Amino acid sequence: MKNLIIDIGNSRIKSALFSGEDLQWEKSFQELAEAKQSWGSQSFDHCLISSVRWSKEELELELNFPFIFLTHATPIPIQNGYETPQTLGLDRIAAAVGAWKLSGEKPCLSVDLGSCMTFELVDEHNVYQGGAISPGLQMRAKAMHEFTARLPLVQVNEKITNPLGKKTVDGMRSGIWYGMAYEIEGQIRHYLREYPDLQVFICGGDAQIFDSLAKAHIFVVPNLVLRGLNCILNHHVEQN
């Protein structure tokens, strides 16, 4: 069974082709017209779309193939223990499902490093328990620039190897990178106390900048959300 997975965000359109659970093809696009051309050259049996930019009705007018549109009512292979599931970002639950599947359906934590940094925990009973949301890399840089009179807007595109900044710009970059790194490590230590065998999966646009955090139980999987969406689609097909 071949699945086309489409994740439409605010700035990028990410897509992947899976055969069962095996990733065969992955590509990102800026525009829908370019994406449509590429998808048209692929052969697949089922398609799942998660979109924050266009509605199901709008996409039905644009695409010439059937698809399942992800909503909060779409069945997922884990139990959702969130108290307000209708407010839960679909990318968050997809990351949690992807981590759960890659962990062998064991306790896991997904850390998504996008515009915001999010933490999602799935426990030993296959229940999504929620997590935390904090500012991401660029949001921290932008906040320091916009909420002060003199601090410039800095870019952090790689690991900062020296926490001791000798210039203002270097100090800002150090504060951003190490602040996020220590937050990630602190969250992981917190959950490891309750789940000693916890597996952690780091994903998102800035995941590679923090690949030095990878250890025996910490894995960097940039396409974790796509893998989670594929798991949700496989679950949907099996249920129907």
PDB file of C-alpha atoms in Angstrom:
ATOM      1  CA  MET A   1       0.000   0.000   0.000  1.00  0.00           C
ATOM      2  CA  LYS A   2       1.426   3.355  -1.054  1.00  0.00           C
ATOM      3  CA  ASN A   3       0.470   6.523   0.805  1.00  0.00           C
ATOM      4  CA  LEU A   4       0.907  10.127  -0.241  1.00  0.00           C
ATOM      5  CA  ILE A   5       1.250  12.319   2.843  1.00  0.00           C
ATOM      6  CA  ILE A   6       0.821  16.096   2.537  1.00  0.00           C
ATOM      7  CA  ASP A   7       1.471  18.563   5.343  1.00  0.00           C
ATOM      8  CA  ILE A   8       0.529  22.129   4.369  1.00  0.00           C
ATOM      9  CA  GLY A   9       1.931  24.702   6.776  1.00  0.00           C
ATOM     10  CA  ASN A  10       1.881  28.474   6.711  1.00  0.00           C
ATOM     11  CA  SER A  11       5.089  28.809   4.707  1.00  0.00           C
ATOM     12  CA  ARG A  12       5.904  25.376   3.251  1.00  0.00           C
ATOM     13  CA  ILE A  13       4.142  22.384   1.734  1.00  0.00           C
ATOM     14  CA  LYS A  14       5.824  19.160   2.827  1.00  0.00           C
ATOM     15  CA  SER A  15       4.987  15.822   1.268  1.00  0.00           C
ATOM     16  CA  ALA A  16       6.203  12.241   1.305  1.00  0.00           C
ATOM     17  CA  LEU A  17       5.421   8.912  -0.310  1.00  0.00           C
ATOM     18  CA  PHE A  18       5.389   5.821   1.909  1.00  0.00           C
ATOM     19  CA  SER A  19       5.136   2.139   1.082  1.00  0.00           C
ATOM     20  CA  GLY A  20       3.617   0.830   4.274  1.00  0.00           C
ATOM     21  CA  GLU A  21       5.867   2.463   6.872  1.00  0.00           C
ATOM     22  CA  ASP A  22       8.907   2.830   4.596  1.00  0.00           C
ATOM     23  CA  LEU A  23       9.677   6.339   3.336  1.00  0.00           C
ATOM     24  CA  GLN A  24      10.293   6.275  -0.421  1.00  0.00           C
ATOM     25  CA  TRP A  25      10.171   9.922  -1.457  1.00  0.00           C
ATOM     26  CA  GLU A  26      10.086  13.282   0.289  1.00  0.00           C
ATOM     27  CA  LYS A  27       9.922  16.821  -1.070  1.00  0.00           C
ATOM     28  CA  SER A  28       8.976  20.333   0.056  1.00  0.00           C
ATOM     29  CA  PHE A  29       7.394  23.091  -2.005  1.00  0.00           C
ATOM     30  CA  GLN A  30       6.618  26.772  -1.682  1.00  0.00           C
ATOM     31  CA  GLU A  31       3.666  26.884  -4.076  1.00  0.00           C
ATOM     32  CA  LEU A  32       0.701  24.560  -4.571  1.00  0.00           C
ATOM     33  CA  ALA A  33       0.999  24.640  -8.363  1.00  0.00           C
ATOM     34  CA  GLU A  34       4.514  23.180  -8.226  1.00  0.00           C
ATOM     35  CA  ALA A  35       3.449  20.602  -5.656  1.00  0.00           C
ATOM     36  CA  LYS A  36       0.448  19.484  -7.753  1.00  0.00           C
ATOM     37  CA  GLN A  37       2.699  18.819 -10.725  1.00  0.00           C
ATOM     38  CA  SER A  38       5.024  16.664  -8.629  1.00  0.00           C
ATOM     39  CA  TRP A  39       2.192  14.745  -6.944  1.00  0.00           C
ATOM     40  CA  GLY A  40       0.647  14.038 -10.326  1.00  0.00           C
ATOM     41  CA  SER A  41       3.730  12.045 -11.315  1.00  0.00           C
ATOM     42  CA  GLN A  42       3.434   9.767  -8.273  1.00  0.00           C
ATOM     43  CA  SER A  43       1.423   6.550  -8.037  1.00  0.00           C
ATOM     44  CA  PHE A  44      -0.333   5.989  -4.702  1.00  0.00           C
ATOM     45  CA  ASP A  45      -3.326   4.217  -3.168  1.00  0.00           C
ATOM     46  CA  HIS A  46      -4.313   6.627  -0.406  1.00  0.00           C
ATOM     47  CA  CYS A  47      -3.651  10.254   0.522  1.00  0.00           C
ATOM     48  CA  LEU A  48      -3.864  12.153   3.804  1.00  0.00           C
ATOM     49  CA  ILE A  49      -3.682  15.947   3.948  1.00  0.00           C
ATOM     50  CA  SER A  50      -3.089  18.103   7.010  1.00  0.00           C
ATOM     51  CA  SER A  51      -3.527  21.790   6.217  1.00  0.00           C
ATOM     52  CA  VAL A  52      -3.522  25.048   8.152  1.00  0.00           C
ATOM     53  CA  ARG A  53      -3.628  27.163   4.991  1.00  0.00           C
ATOM     54  CA  TRP A  54      -6.510  25.771   2.910  1.00  0.00           C
ATOM     55  CA  SER A  55      -9.763  24.062   3.816  1.00  0.00           C
ATOM     56  CA  LYS A  56     -10.874  20.665   2.552  1.00  0.00           C
ATOM     57  CA  GLU A  57     -13.320  22.337   0.166  1.00  0.00           C
ATOM     58  CA  GLU A  58     -10.636  24.605  -1.286  1.00  0.00           C
ATOM     59  CA  LEU A  59      -8.253  21.682  -1.836  1.00  0.00           C
ATOM     60  CA  GLU A  60     -10.974  19.584  -3.462  1.00  0.00           C
ATOM     61  CA  LEU A  61     -11.253  22.286  -6.132  1.00  0.00           C
ATOM     62  CA  GLU A  62      -7.477  22.229  -6.712  1.00  0.00           C
ATOM     63  CA  LEU A  63      -6.644  18.508  -6.596  1.00  0.00           C
ATOM     64  CA  ASN A  64      -7.804  15.827  -9.015  1.00  0.00           C
ATOM     65  CA  PHE A  65      -7.413  12.879  -6.635  1.00  0.00           C
ATOM     66  CA  PRO A  66      -9.341  11.786  -3.523  1.00  0.00           C
ATOM     67  CA  PHE A  67      -7.844  12.392  -0.093  1.00  0.00           C
ATOM     68  CA  ILE A  68      -8.593  12.181   3.610  1.00  0.00           C
ATOM     69  CA  PHE A  69      -8.510  15.574   5.295  1.00  0.00           C
ATOM     70  CA  LEU A  70      -7.099  15.465   8.820  1.00  0.00           C
ATOM     71  CA  THR A  71      -9.327  16.980  11.525  1.00  0.00           C
ATOM     72  CA  HIS A  72      -9.685  16.585  15.268  1.00  0.00           C
ATOM     73  CA  ALA A  73     -12.354  13.939  14.570  1.00  0.00           C
ATOM     74  CA  THR A  74      -9.987  11.725  12.551  1.00  0.00           C
ATOM     75  CA  PRO A  75      -9.282   8.468  14.458  1.00  0.00           C
ATOM     76  CA  ILE A  76      -5.687   8.070  15.641  1.00  0.00           C
ATOM     77  CA  PRO A  77      -3.891   4.908  16.843  1.00  0.00           C
ATOM     78  CA  ILE A  78      -3.301   6.245  20.374  1.00  0.00           C
ATOM     79  CA  GLN A  79      -5.683   7.559  22.990  1.00  0.00           C
ATOM     80  CA  ASN A  80      -5.870  11.335  23.285  1.00  0.00           C
ATOM     81  CA  GLY A  81      -5.767  12.386  26.931  1.00  0.00           C
ATOM     82  CA  TYR A  82      -5.711  16.126  26.175  1.00  0.00           C
ATOM     83  CA  GLU A  83      -8.406  17.995  28.111  1.00  0.00           C
ATOM     84  CA  THR A  84      -9.239  20.268  25.161  1.00  0.00           C
ATOM     85  CA  PRO A  85      -8.577  18.100  22.082  1.00  0.00           C
ATOM     86  CA  GLN A  86     -10.267  20.623  19.770  1.00  0.00           C
ATOM     87  CA  THR A  87      -7.497  23.142  20.566  1.00  0.00           C
ATOM     88  CA  LEU A  88      -4.628  20.704  20.053  1.00  0.00           C
ATOM     89  CA  GLY A  89      -2.508  21.447  17.000  1.00  0.00           C
ATOM     90  CA  LEU A  90      -2.726  18.606  14.504  1.00  0.00           C
ATOM     91  CA  ASP A  91       1.025  18.805  13.928  1.00  0.00           C
ATOM     92  CA  ARG A  92       1.542  18.196  17.647  1.00  0.00           C
ATOM     93  CA  ILE A  93      -0.533  15.027  17.722  1.00  0.00           C
ATOM     94  CA  ALA A  94       1.086  13.842  14.473  1.00  0.00           C
ATOM     95  CA  ALA A  95       4.559  14.279  16.007  1.00  0.00           C
ATOM     96  CA  ALA A  96       3.417  12.348  19.080  1.00  0.00           C
ATOM     97  CA  VAL A  97       2.057   9.502  16.925  1.00  0.00           C
ATOM     98  CA  GLY A  98       5.258   9.419  14.864  1.00  0.00           C
ATOM     99  CA  ALA A  99       7.415   9.194  17.995  1.00  0.00           C
ATOM    100  CA  TRP A 100       5.151   6.498  19.452  1.00  0.00           C
ATOM    101  CA  LYS A 101       5.465   4.397  16.307  1.00  0.00           C
ATOM    102  CA  LEU A 102       9.252   4.774  16.027  1.00  0.00           C
ATOM    103  CA  SER A 103       9.687   3.939  19.718  1.00  0.00           C
ATOM    104  CA  GLY A 104       8.016   0.581  19.209  1.00  0.00           C
ATOM    105  CA  GLU A 105       4.803   1.836  20.831  1.00  0.00           C
ATOM    106  CA  LYS A 106       6.562   2.591  24.123  1.00  0.00           C
ATOM    107  CA  PRO A 107       6.797   5.743  26.282  1.00  0.00           C
ATOM    108  CA  CYS A 108       8.207   8.548  24.169  1.00  0.00           C
ATOM    109  CA  LEU A 109       8.701  12.282  23.994  1.00  0.00           C
ATOM    110  CA  SER A 110       8.662  14.285  20.758  1.00  0.00           C
ATOM    111  CA  VAL A 111      10.364  17.681  20.603  1.00  0.00           C
ATOM    112  CA  ASP A 112       9.348  19.762  17.585  1.00  0.00           C
ATOM    113  CA  LEU A 113      11.660  22.700  16.872  1.00  0.00           C
ATOM    114  CA  GLY A 114       9.609  24.970  14.641  1.00  0.00           C
ATOM    115  CA  SER A 115       8.244  28.492  15.096  1.00  0.00           C
ATOM    116  CA  CYS A 116       7.442  27.293  18.607  1.00  0.00           C
ATOM    117  CA  MET A 117       9.200  24.515  20.468  1.00  0.00           C
ATOM    118  CA  THR A 118       6.718  21.857  21.552  1.00  0.00           C
ATOM    119  CA  PHE A 119       7.042  18.797  23.771  1.00  0.00           C
ATOM    120  CA  GLU A 120       4.598  15.870  23.472  1.00  0.00           C
ATOM    121  CA  LEU A 121       4.494  12.878  25.828  1.00  0.00           C
ATOM    122  CA  VAL A 122       2.940   9.454  25.152  1.00  0.00           C
ATOM    123  CA  ASP A 123       2.910   7.194  28.215  1.00  0.00           C
ATOM    124  CA  GLU A 124       3.232   3.429  28.712  1.00  0.00           C
ATOM    125  CA  HIS A 125      -0.515   2.989  28.186  1.00  0.00           C
ATOM    126  CA  ASN A 126      -0.360   4.536  24.676  1.00  0.00           C
ATOM    127  CA  VAL A 127      -2.066   7.694  25.938  1.00  0.00           C
ATOM    128  CA  TYR A 128      -1.050  11.128  24.681  1.00  0.00           C
ATOM    129  CA  GLN A 129      -0.734  13.169  27.866  1.00  0.00           C
ATOM    130  CA  GLY A 130       0.056  16.647  26.501  1.00  0.00           C
ATOM    131  CA  GLY A 131       3.264  18.584  26.939  1.00  0.00           C
ATOM    132  CA  ALA A 132       4.623  22.103  26.727  1.00  0.00           C
ATOM    133  CA  ILE A 133       4.933  24.991  24.260  1.00  0.00           C
ATOM    134  CA  SER A 134       7.644  27.655  24.310  1.00  0.00           C
ATOM    135  CA  PRO A 135       9.230  30.098  21.822  1.00  0.00           C
ATOM    136  CA  GLY A 136      11.316  28.629  19.028  1.00  0.00           C
ATOM    137  CA  LEU A 137      14.712  29.705  17.761  1.00  0.00           C
ATOM    138  CA  GLN A 138      13.708  32.582  15.487  1.00  0.00           C
ATOM    139  CA  MET A 139      10.920  33.727  17.803  1.00  0.00           C
ATOM    140  CA  ARG A 140      13.464  34.228  20.607  1.00  0.00           C
ATOM    141  CA  ALA A 141      15.744  36.208  18.329  1.00  0.00           C
ATOM    142  CA  LYS A 142      12.881  38.346  17.049  1.00  0.00           C
ATOM    143  CA  ALA A 143      11.560  39.004  20.558  1.00  0.00           C
ATOM    144  CA  MET A 144      14.911  40.333  21.779  1.00  0.00           C
ATOM    145  CA  HIS A 145      15.132  42.620  18.772  1.00  0.00           C
ATOM    146  CA  GLU A 146      11.559  43.933  18.876  1.00  0.00           C
ATOM    147  CA  PHE A 147      11.209  44.362  22.649  1.00  0.00           C
ATOM    148  CA  THR A 148      14.473  46.254  23.156  1.00  0.00           C
ATOM    149  CA  ALA A 149      15.770  49.539  21.790  1.00  0.00           C
ATOM    150  CA  ARG A 150      19.253  48.513  20.680  1.00  0.00           C
ATOM    151  CA  LEU A 151      19.581  44.762  20.266  1.00  0.00           C
ATOM    152  CA  PRO A 152      19.895  43.692  16.611  1.00  0.00           C
ATOM    153  CA  LEU A 153      18.045  40.855  14.904  1.00  0.00           C
ATOM    154  CA  VAL A 154      20.428  37.879  14.888  1.00  0.00           C
ATOM    155  CA  GLN A 155      20.392  34.593  13.023  1.00  0.00           C
ATOM    156  CA  VAL A 156      21.220  31.251  14.614  1.00  0.00           C
ATOM    157  CA  ASN A 157      21.830  28.758  11.828  1.00  0.00           C
ATOM    158  CA  GLU A 158      24.269  26.371  13.511  1.00  0.00           C
ATOM    159  CA  LYS A 159      25.353  25.045  16.880  1.00  0.00           C
ATOM    160  CA  ILE A 160      27.028  27.654  19.101  1.00  0.00           C
ATOM    161  CA  THR A 161      30.184  26.014  20.424  1.00  0.00           C
ATOM    162  CA  ASN A 162      31.218  28.688  22.931  1.00  0.00           C
ATOM    163  CA  PRO A 163      28.628  29.785  25.517  1.00  0.00           C
ATOM    164  CA  LEU A 164      30.766  32.816  26.420  1.00  0.00           C
ATOM    165  CA  GLY A 165      29.914  35.580  23.940  1.00  0.00           C
ATOM    166  CA  LYS A 166      32.603  38.262  23.596  1.00  0.00           C
ATOM    167  CA  LYS A 167      30.352  40.534  21.517  1.00  0.00           C
ATOM    168  CA  THR A 168      26.692  41.480  21.892  1.00  0.00           C
ATOM    169  CA  VAL A 169      25.681  39.535  18.787  1.00  0.00           C
ATOM    170  CA  ASP A 170      27.591  36.467  19.955  1.00  0.00           C
ATOM    171  CA  GLY A 171      26.066  36.747  23.418  1.00  0.00           C
ATOM    172  CA  MET A 172      22.581  36.832  21.915  1.00  0.00           C
ATOM    173  CA  ARG A 173      23.270  33.809  19.731  1.00  0.00           C
ATOM    174  CA  SER A 174      24.721  31.947  22.710  1.00  0.00           C
ATOM    175  CA  GLY A 175      21.738  32.812  24.896  1.00  0.00           C
ATOM    176  CA  ILE A 176      19.294  31.614  22.253  1.00  0.00           C
ATOM    177  CA  TRP A 177      21.046  28.344  21.402  1.00  0.00           C
ATOM    178  CA  TYR A 178      22.070  27.304  24.903  1.00  0.00           C
ATOM    179  CA  GLY A 179      18.774  28.469  26.363  1.00  0.00           C
ATOM    180  CA  MET A 180      16.907  26.109  24.033  1.00  0.00           C
ATOM    181  CA  ALA A 181      19.443  23.288  24.456  1.00  0.00           C
ATOM    182  CA  TYR A 182      19.264  23.454  28.246  1.00  0.00           C
ATOM    183  CA  GLU A 183      15.467  23.640  28.115  1.00  0.00           C
ATOM    184  CA  ILE A 184      15.346  20.520  25.951  1.00  0.00           C
ATOM    185  CA  GLU A 185      17.758  18.668  28.229  1.00  0.00           C
ATOM    186  CA  GLY A 186      15.860  19.793  31.335  1.00  0.00           C
ATOM    187  CA  GLN A 187      12.528  18.598  29.981  1.00  0.00           C
ATOM    188  CA  ILE A 188      14.056  15.254  29.031  1.00  0.00           C
ATOM    189  CA  ARG A 189      15.592  14.802  32.512  1.00  0.00           C
ATOM    190  CA  HIS A 190      12.203  15.553  34.073  1.00  0.00           C
ATOM    191  CA  TYR A 191      10.402  12.865  32.088  1.00  0.00           C
ATOM    192  CA  LEU A 192      13.223  10.319  32.446  1.00  0.00           C
ATOM    193  CA  ARG A 193      12.661  10.312  36.195  1.00  0.00           C
ATOM    194  CA  GLU A 194       9.189   8.879  35.628  1.00  0.00           C
ATOM    195  CA  TYR A 195       9.943   6.920  32.445  1.00  0.00           C
ATOM    196  CA  PRO A 196      13.545   5.560  32.651  1.00  0.00           C
ATOM    197  CA  ASP A 197      13.235   3.874  29.246  1.00  0.00           C
ATOM    198  CA  LEU A 198      11.820   6.972  27.548  1.00  0.00           C
ATOM    199  CA  GLN A 199      12.833   7.495  23.921  1.00  0.00           C
ATOM    200  CA  VAL A 200      13.083  11.074  22.649  1.00  0.00           C
ATOM    201  CA  PHE A 201      12.652  12.219  19.057  1.00  0.00           C
ATOM    202  CA  ILE A 202      13.667  15.719  17.935  1.00  0.00           C
ATOM    203  CA  CYS A 203      12.077  17.032  14.744  1.00  0.00           C
ATOM    204  CA  GLY A 204      11.181  20.263  12.961  1.00  0.00           C
ATOM    205  CA  GLY A 205      12.907  22.862  10.829  1.00  0.00           C
ATOM    206  CA  ASP A 206      15.630  23.601  13.390  1.00  0.00           C
ATOM    207  CA  ALA A 207      16.223  19.985  14.457  1.00  0.00           C
ATOM    208  CA  GLN A 208      19.576  19.662  12.686  1.00  0.00           C
ATOM    209  CA  ILE A 209      20.970  22.646  14.595  1.00  0.00           C
ATOM    210  CA  PHE A 210      20.534  20.615  17.782  1.00  0.00           C
ATOM    211  CA  ASP A 211      21.729  17.247  16.453  1.00  0.00           C
ATOM    212  CA  SER A 212      24.587  17.330  18.966  1.00  0.00           C
ATOM    213  CA  LEU A 213      21.989  16.503  21.647  1.00  0.00           C
ATOM    214  CA  ALA A 214      21.477  13.068  20.095  1.00  0.00           C
ATOM    215  CA  LYS A 215      22.398  10.229  22.459  1.00  0.00           C
ATOM    216  CA  ALA A 216      21.527   6.556  22.969  1.00  0.00           C
ATOM    217  CA  HIS A 217      17.885   7.413  23.724  1.00  0.00           C
ATOM    218  CA  ILE A 218      17.610  10.715  21.796  1.00  0.00           C
ATOM    219  CA  PHE A 219      17.109  10.650  18.029  1.00  0.00           C
ATOM    220  CA  VAL A 220      16.912  13.467  15.478  1.00  0.00           C
ATOM    221  CA  VAL A 221      14.152  12.665  12.954  1.00  0.00           C
ATOM    222  CA  PRO A 222      13.338  15.821  10.933  1.00  0.00           C
ATOM    223  CA  ASN A 223      10.369  14.208   9.112  1.00  0.00           C
ATOM    224  CA  LEU A 224       8.705  12.876  12.280  1.00  0.00           C
ATOM    225  CA  VAL A 225       5.403  14.683  11.597  1.00  0.00           C
ATOM    226  CA  LEU A 226       5.148  13.136   8.124  1.00  0.00           C
ATOM    227  CA  ARG A 227       5.805   9.713   9.635  1.00  0.00           C
ATOM    228  CA  GLY A 228       3.106  10.329  12.229  1.00  0.00           C
ATOM    229  CA  LEU A 229       0.621  11.380   9.558  1.00  0.00           C
ATOM    230  CA  ASN A 230       1.408   8.206   7.623  1.00  0.00           C
ATOM    231  CA  CYS A 231       0.761   6.141  10.763  1.00  0.00           C
ATOM    232  CA  ILE A 232      -2.601   7.890  11.178  1.00  0.00           C
ATOM    233  CA  LEU A 233      -3.509   7.144   7.551  1.00  0.00           C
ATOM    234  CA  ASN A 234      -2.542   3.463   7.923  1.00  0.00           C
ATOM    235  CA  HIS A 235      -4.715   3.289  11.033  1.00  0.00           C
ATOM    236  CA  HIS A 236      -7.624   4.872   9.167  1.00  0.00           C
ATOM    237  CA  VAL A 237      -7.334   2.398   6.264  1.00  0.00           C
ATOM    238  CA  GLU A 238      -7.149  -0.562   8.663  1.00  0.00           C
ATOM    239  CA  GLN A 239     -10.266   0.638  10.513  1.00  0.00           C
ATOM    240  CA  ASN A 240     -12.225   0.944   7.289  1.00  0.00           C
TER     241      ASN A 240
END
